[in-house]
Amino acid sequence: MSLNLNNTNLRISAGLPRQFPTDPMVQIAFSGRSNVGKSSLINSLLGRKSLARVSSAPGKTITVNFYDVDKKLFLVDLPGYGFAKRNPADKEKWSSLTDGYFTNNPNFDLVKVVLQLVDSRIGPTADDEMMLQYLSQCGIPFIVVATKCDKLNATERKKSEELLRSHPDIPTDTPILFYSALKNVGRQELWTLIGEYTGIKL
């Protein structure tokens, strides 16, 4: 099954679990810190410049964004975490909404894989580690996407990859992919991995 990326739109920005779409479509979720580059990655994957809006205030909007790709696939942008300035009420909303995606999603069985984004320059933060542990505990398959790899030289990239591959919260069989949304490095490789989990390819 192939995709037409030109037939893509933002279906809904859901602020409550009851707003999640019920269409029987495969879902790929994007998880990561507020400034790790989720919107940029989605735009890169879809070959768009601004379909997914890059916020000037990371973590400001607490919604789950469902991008409908050719009526065959949802790319699901989960709200970013790791926000030091957010008040307790907002943090609680983030927690309930994100947890609701995995526990109160009418089509949870169609969530094929989570793309867990980690900044390649700093490695997993404490918040990243909590999310990795949550995914493992829930038995949800995930791919680690190391973003902003264009900022690394060869030595730094090797060190970053060694750190990720030896991390205790990342199982040894977990795919790890270095990605640059700026230069589209890793784009085809990531679509290939997505195809392996979903049967849907470009």
Short mmCIF file of C-alpha atoms in Angstrom, two decimals:
data_model
loop_
_atom_site.label_atom_id
_atom_site.label_comp_id
_atom_site.label_asym_id
_atom_site.label_seq_id
_atom_site.Cartn_x
_atom_site.Cartn_y
_atom_site.Cartn_z
CA MET A 1 0.00 0.00 0.00
CA SER A 2 1.51 3.32 -1.08
CA LEU A 3 0.97 6.85 0.19
CA ASN A 4 0.26 10.11 -1.60
CA LEU A 5 1.89 12.71 0.66
CA ASN A 6 0.17 15.51 -1.23
CA ASN A 7 -3.12 14.32 0.25
CA THR A 8 -2.32 15.28 3.85
CA ASN A 9 -4.09 17.54 6.33
CA LEU A 10 -4.34 18.26 10.03
CA ARG A 11 -7.51 16.37 10.99
CA ILE A 12 -7.81 17.63 14.56
CA SER A 13 -5.91 19.12 17.46
CA ALA A 14 -7.51 17.18 20.29
CA GLY A 15 -7.48 18.67 23.76
CA LEU A 16 -9.49 15.82 25.26
CA PRO A 17 -9.32 12.03 24.69
CA ARG A 18 -12.96 11.98 23.57
CA GLN A 19 -11.93 14.10 20.56
CA PHE A 20 -9.55 11.45 19.20
CA PRO A 21 -10.61 10.30 15.71
CA THR A 22 -12.28 6.91 15.50
CA ASP A 23 -11.36 6.19 11.87
CA PRO A 24 -9.87 2.69 11.56
CA MET A 25 -6.52 3.98 10.32
CA VAL A 26 -3.00 2.95 11.33
CA GLN A 27 -1.35 5.39 13.75
CA ILE A 28 2.30 6.37 14.22
CA ALA A 29 2.90 8.51 17.32
CA PHE A 30 5.65 11.09 17.83
CA SER A 31 6.89 11.58 21.40
CA GLY A 32 9.60 13.83 22.79
CA ARG A 33 10.60 16.94 24.69
CA SER A 34 9.01 20.25 23.76
CA ASN A 35 11.99 21.53 21.78
CA VAL A 36 13.33 18.27 20.35
CA GLY A 37 11.99 18.94 16.85
CA LYS A 38 8.78 16.90 16.49
CA SER A 39 7.02 19.43 14.26
CA SER A 40 10.11 19.83 12.08
CA LEU A 41 10.42 16.06 11.74
CA ILE A 42 6.77 15.70 10.71
CA ASN A 43 7.15 18.46 8.12
CA SER A 44 10.30 16.81 6.80
CA LEU A 45 8.67 13.38 6.54
CA LEU A 46 5.69 14.82 4.70
CA GLY A 47 7.75 17.06 2.43
CA ARG A 48 6.01 20.17 3.79
CA LYS A 49 7.34 23.43 5.16
CA SER A 50 4.73 24.39 7.71
CA LEU A 51 1.93 21.84 7.98
CA ALA A 52 3.05 21.09 11.53
CA ARG A 53 3.61 24.44 13.19
CA VAL A 54 6.87 24.95 15.04
CA SER A 55 5.98 26.77 18.24
CA SER A 56 7.89 29.87 19.30
CA ALA A 57 7.10 28.89 22.90
CA PRO A 58 7.89 25.17 23.27
CA GLY A 59 5.29 23.24 25.24
CA LYS A 60 2.75 26.06 25.12
CA THR A 61 -0.02 24.08 23.42
CA ILE A 62 -1.29 20.92 25.07
CA THR A 63 -3.03 18.97 22.32
CA VAL A 64 -2.66 15.70 20.44
CA ASN A 65 -2.43 16.58 16.74
CA PHE A 66 -3.67 14.00 14.23
CA TYR A 67 -2.30 14.39 10.70
CA ASP A 68 -4.33 12.43 8.14
CA VAL A 69 -2.01 11.08 5.45
CA ASP A 70 -3.89 9.97 2.33
CA LYS A 71 -6.77 8.53 4.39
CA LYS A 72 -4.50 5.58 5.23
CA LEU A 73 -2.29 6.71 8.11
CA PHE A 74 -2.40 9.06 11.08
CA LEU A 75 0.83 10.74 12.17
CA VAL A 76 0.07 11.64 15.77
CA ASP A 77 2.03 14.46 17.41
CA LEU A 78 1.85 14.01 21.18
CA PRO A 79 2.29 17.12 23.37
CA GLY A 80 5.89 17.82 24.27
CA TYR A 81 7.19 17.28 27.77
CA GLY A 82 10.10 18.60 29.83
CA PHE A 83 8.69 22.08 30.41
CA ALA A 84 10.24 23.67 33.47
CA LYS A 85 8.02 26.78 33.46
CA ARG A 86 4.64 25.10 33.16
CA ASN A 87 2.32 25.26 36.16
CA PRO A 88 1.11 22.10 37.95
CA ALA A 89 -2.36 22.25 36.38
CA ASP A 90 -0.88 22.28 32.87
CA LYS A 91 1.49 19.46 33.74
CA GLU A 92 -1.49 17.43 34.97
CA LYS A 93 -3.34 18.13 31.72
CA TRP A 94 -0.32 16.97 29.72
CA SER A 95 -0.09 13.78 31.75
CA SER A 96 -3.79 12.93 31.48
CA LEU A 97 -3.92 13.69 27.75
CA THR A 98 -0.79 11.74 26.86
CA ASP A 99 -1.73 8.84 29.11
CA GLY A 100 -5.22 8.98 27.60
CA TYR A 101 -3.75 8.49 24.13
CA PHE A 102 -2.32 5.15 25.22
CA THR A 103 -5.07 4.06 27.63
CA ASN A 104 -8.27 5.68 26.31
CA ASN A 105 -7.66 5.61 22.57
CA PRO A 106 -10.52 3.87 20.72
CA ASN A 107 -8.03 2.65 18.13
CA PHE A 108 -5.09 1.85 20.39
CA ASP A 109 -4.66 -1.47 18.57
CA LEU A 110 -3.84 0.55 15.45
CA VAL A 111 -0.90 2.36 17.12
CA LYS A 112 1.85 0.42 15.40
CA VAL A 113 4.93 2.19 16.73
CA VAL A 114 6.03 5.30 18.64
CA LEU A 115 8.83 7.46 17.30
CA GLN A 116 10.63 8.51 20.48
CA LEU A 117 12.66 11.62 19.68
CA VAL A 118 15.88 12.36 21.54
CA ASP A 119 18.21 15.30 20.92
CA SER A 120 21.33 13.67 19.46
CA ARG A 121 23.53 16.37 21.00
CA ILE A 122 22.63 15.64 24.64
CA GLY A 123 21.18 12.13 24.70
CA PRO A 124 18.21 11.02 26.80
CA THR A 125 17.19 13.44 29.56
CA ALA A 126 15.49 12.33 32.78
CA ASP A 127 12.12 13.10 31.11
CA ASP A 128 13.10 11.04 28.06
CA GLU A 129 14.05 8.15 30.32
CA MET A 130 10.66 8.28 32.05
CA MET A 131 8.93 8.12 28.66
CA LEU A 132 11.12 5.25 27.46
CA GLN A 133 10.33 3.34 30.64
CA TYR A 134 6.60 4.05 30.22
CA LEU A 135 6.62 2.73 26.64
CA SER A 136 8.49 -0.40 27.70
CA GLN A 137 6.16 -1.03 30.63
CA CYS A 138 3.14 -0.70 28.32
CA GLY A 139 4.69 -3.03 25.76
CA ILE A 140 4.52 -0.38 23.04
CA PRO A 141 7.13 -0.79 20.27
CA PHE A 142 9.24 2.28 19.63
CA ILE A 143 11.97 3.63 17.40
CA VAL A 144 14.51 6.07 18.82
CA VAL A 145 15.00 9.01 16.46
CA ALA A 146 18.08 11.08 17.31
CA THR A 147 17.25 14.55 16.00
CA LYS A 148 19.42 17.48 14.89
CA CYS A 149 22.26 15.17 13.84
CA ASP A 150 23.49 17.79 11.36
CA LYS A 151 24.85 19.63 14.41
CA LEU A 152 27.29 16.78 15.16
CA ASN A 153 30.66 16.03 13.64
CA ALA A 154 31.67 12.42 12.98
CA THR A 155 33.28 11.93 16.40
CA GLU A 156 30.32 13.44 18.25
CA ARG A 157 27.87 11.33 16.27
CA LYS A 158 29.75 8.13 17.08
CA LYS A 159 29.77 9.04 20.77
CA SER A 160 26.04 9.84 20.65
CA GLU A 161 25.24 6.53 18.97
CA GLU A 162 27.31 4.58 21.51
CA LEU A 163 25.45 6.34 24.34
CA LEU A 164 22.06 5.47 22.88
CA ARG A 165 22.92 1.87 22.08
CA SER A 166 24.22 1.23 25.58
CA HIS A 167 21.42 3.05 27.40
CA PRO A 168 19.61 0.79 29.92
CA ASP A 169 16.17 2.11 28.92
CA ILE A 170 16.67 1.30 25.24
CA PRO A 171 16.43 -2.45 24.50
CA THR A 172 19.24 -3.77 22.32
CA ASP A 173 16.88 -4.62 19.45
CA THR A 174 15.39 -1.10 19.30
CA PRO A 175 15.94 0.66 15.95
CA ILE A 176 17.98 3.86 16.39
CA LEU A 177 18.00 6.37 13.55
CA PHE A 178 19.86 9.67 13.28
CA TYR A 179 17.80 12.39 11.62
CA SER A 180 18.21 15.96 10.40
CA ALA A 181 14.95 17.68 9.50
CA LEU A 182 16.99 20.60 8.14
CA LYS A 183 18.78 18.42 5.60
CA ASN A 184 16.33 15.48 5.39
CA VAL A 185 19.05 13.12 6.56
CA GLY A 186 17.43 9.81 7.51
CA ARG A 187 14.09 10.59 5.83
CA GLN A 188 13.98 7.62 3.48
CA GLU A 189 15.36 5.30 6.14
CA LEU A 190 12.63 6.36 8.56
CA TRP A 191 9.88 5.84 5.99
CA THR A 192 11.33 2.38 5.35
CA LEU A 193 11.13 1.58 9.08
CA ILE A 194 7.57 2.92 9.24
CA GLY A 195 6.71 0.66 6.33
CA GLU A 196 8.06 -2.35 8.20
CA TYR A 197 5.72 -1.66 11.12
CA THR A 198 2.65 -0.67 9.09
CA GLY A 199 2.89 -2.25 5.65
CA ILE A 200 2.44 1.25 4.24
CA LYS A 201 5.20 2.70 2.09
CA LEU A 202 5.87 5.75 -0.03
#
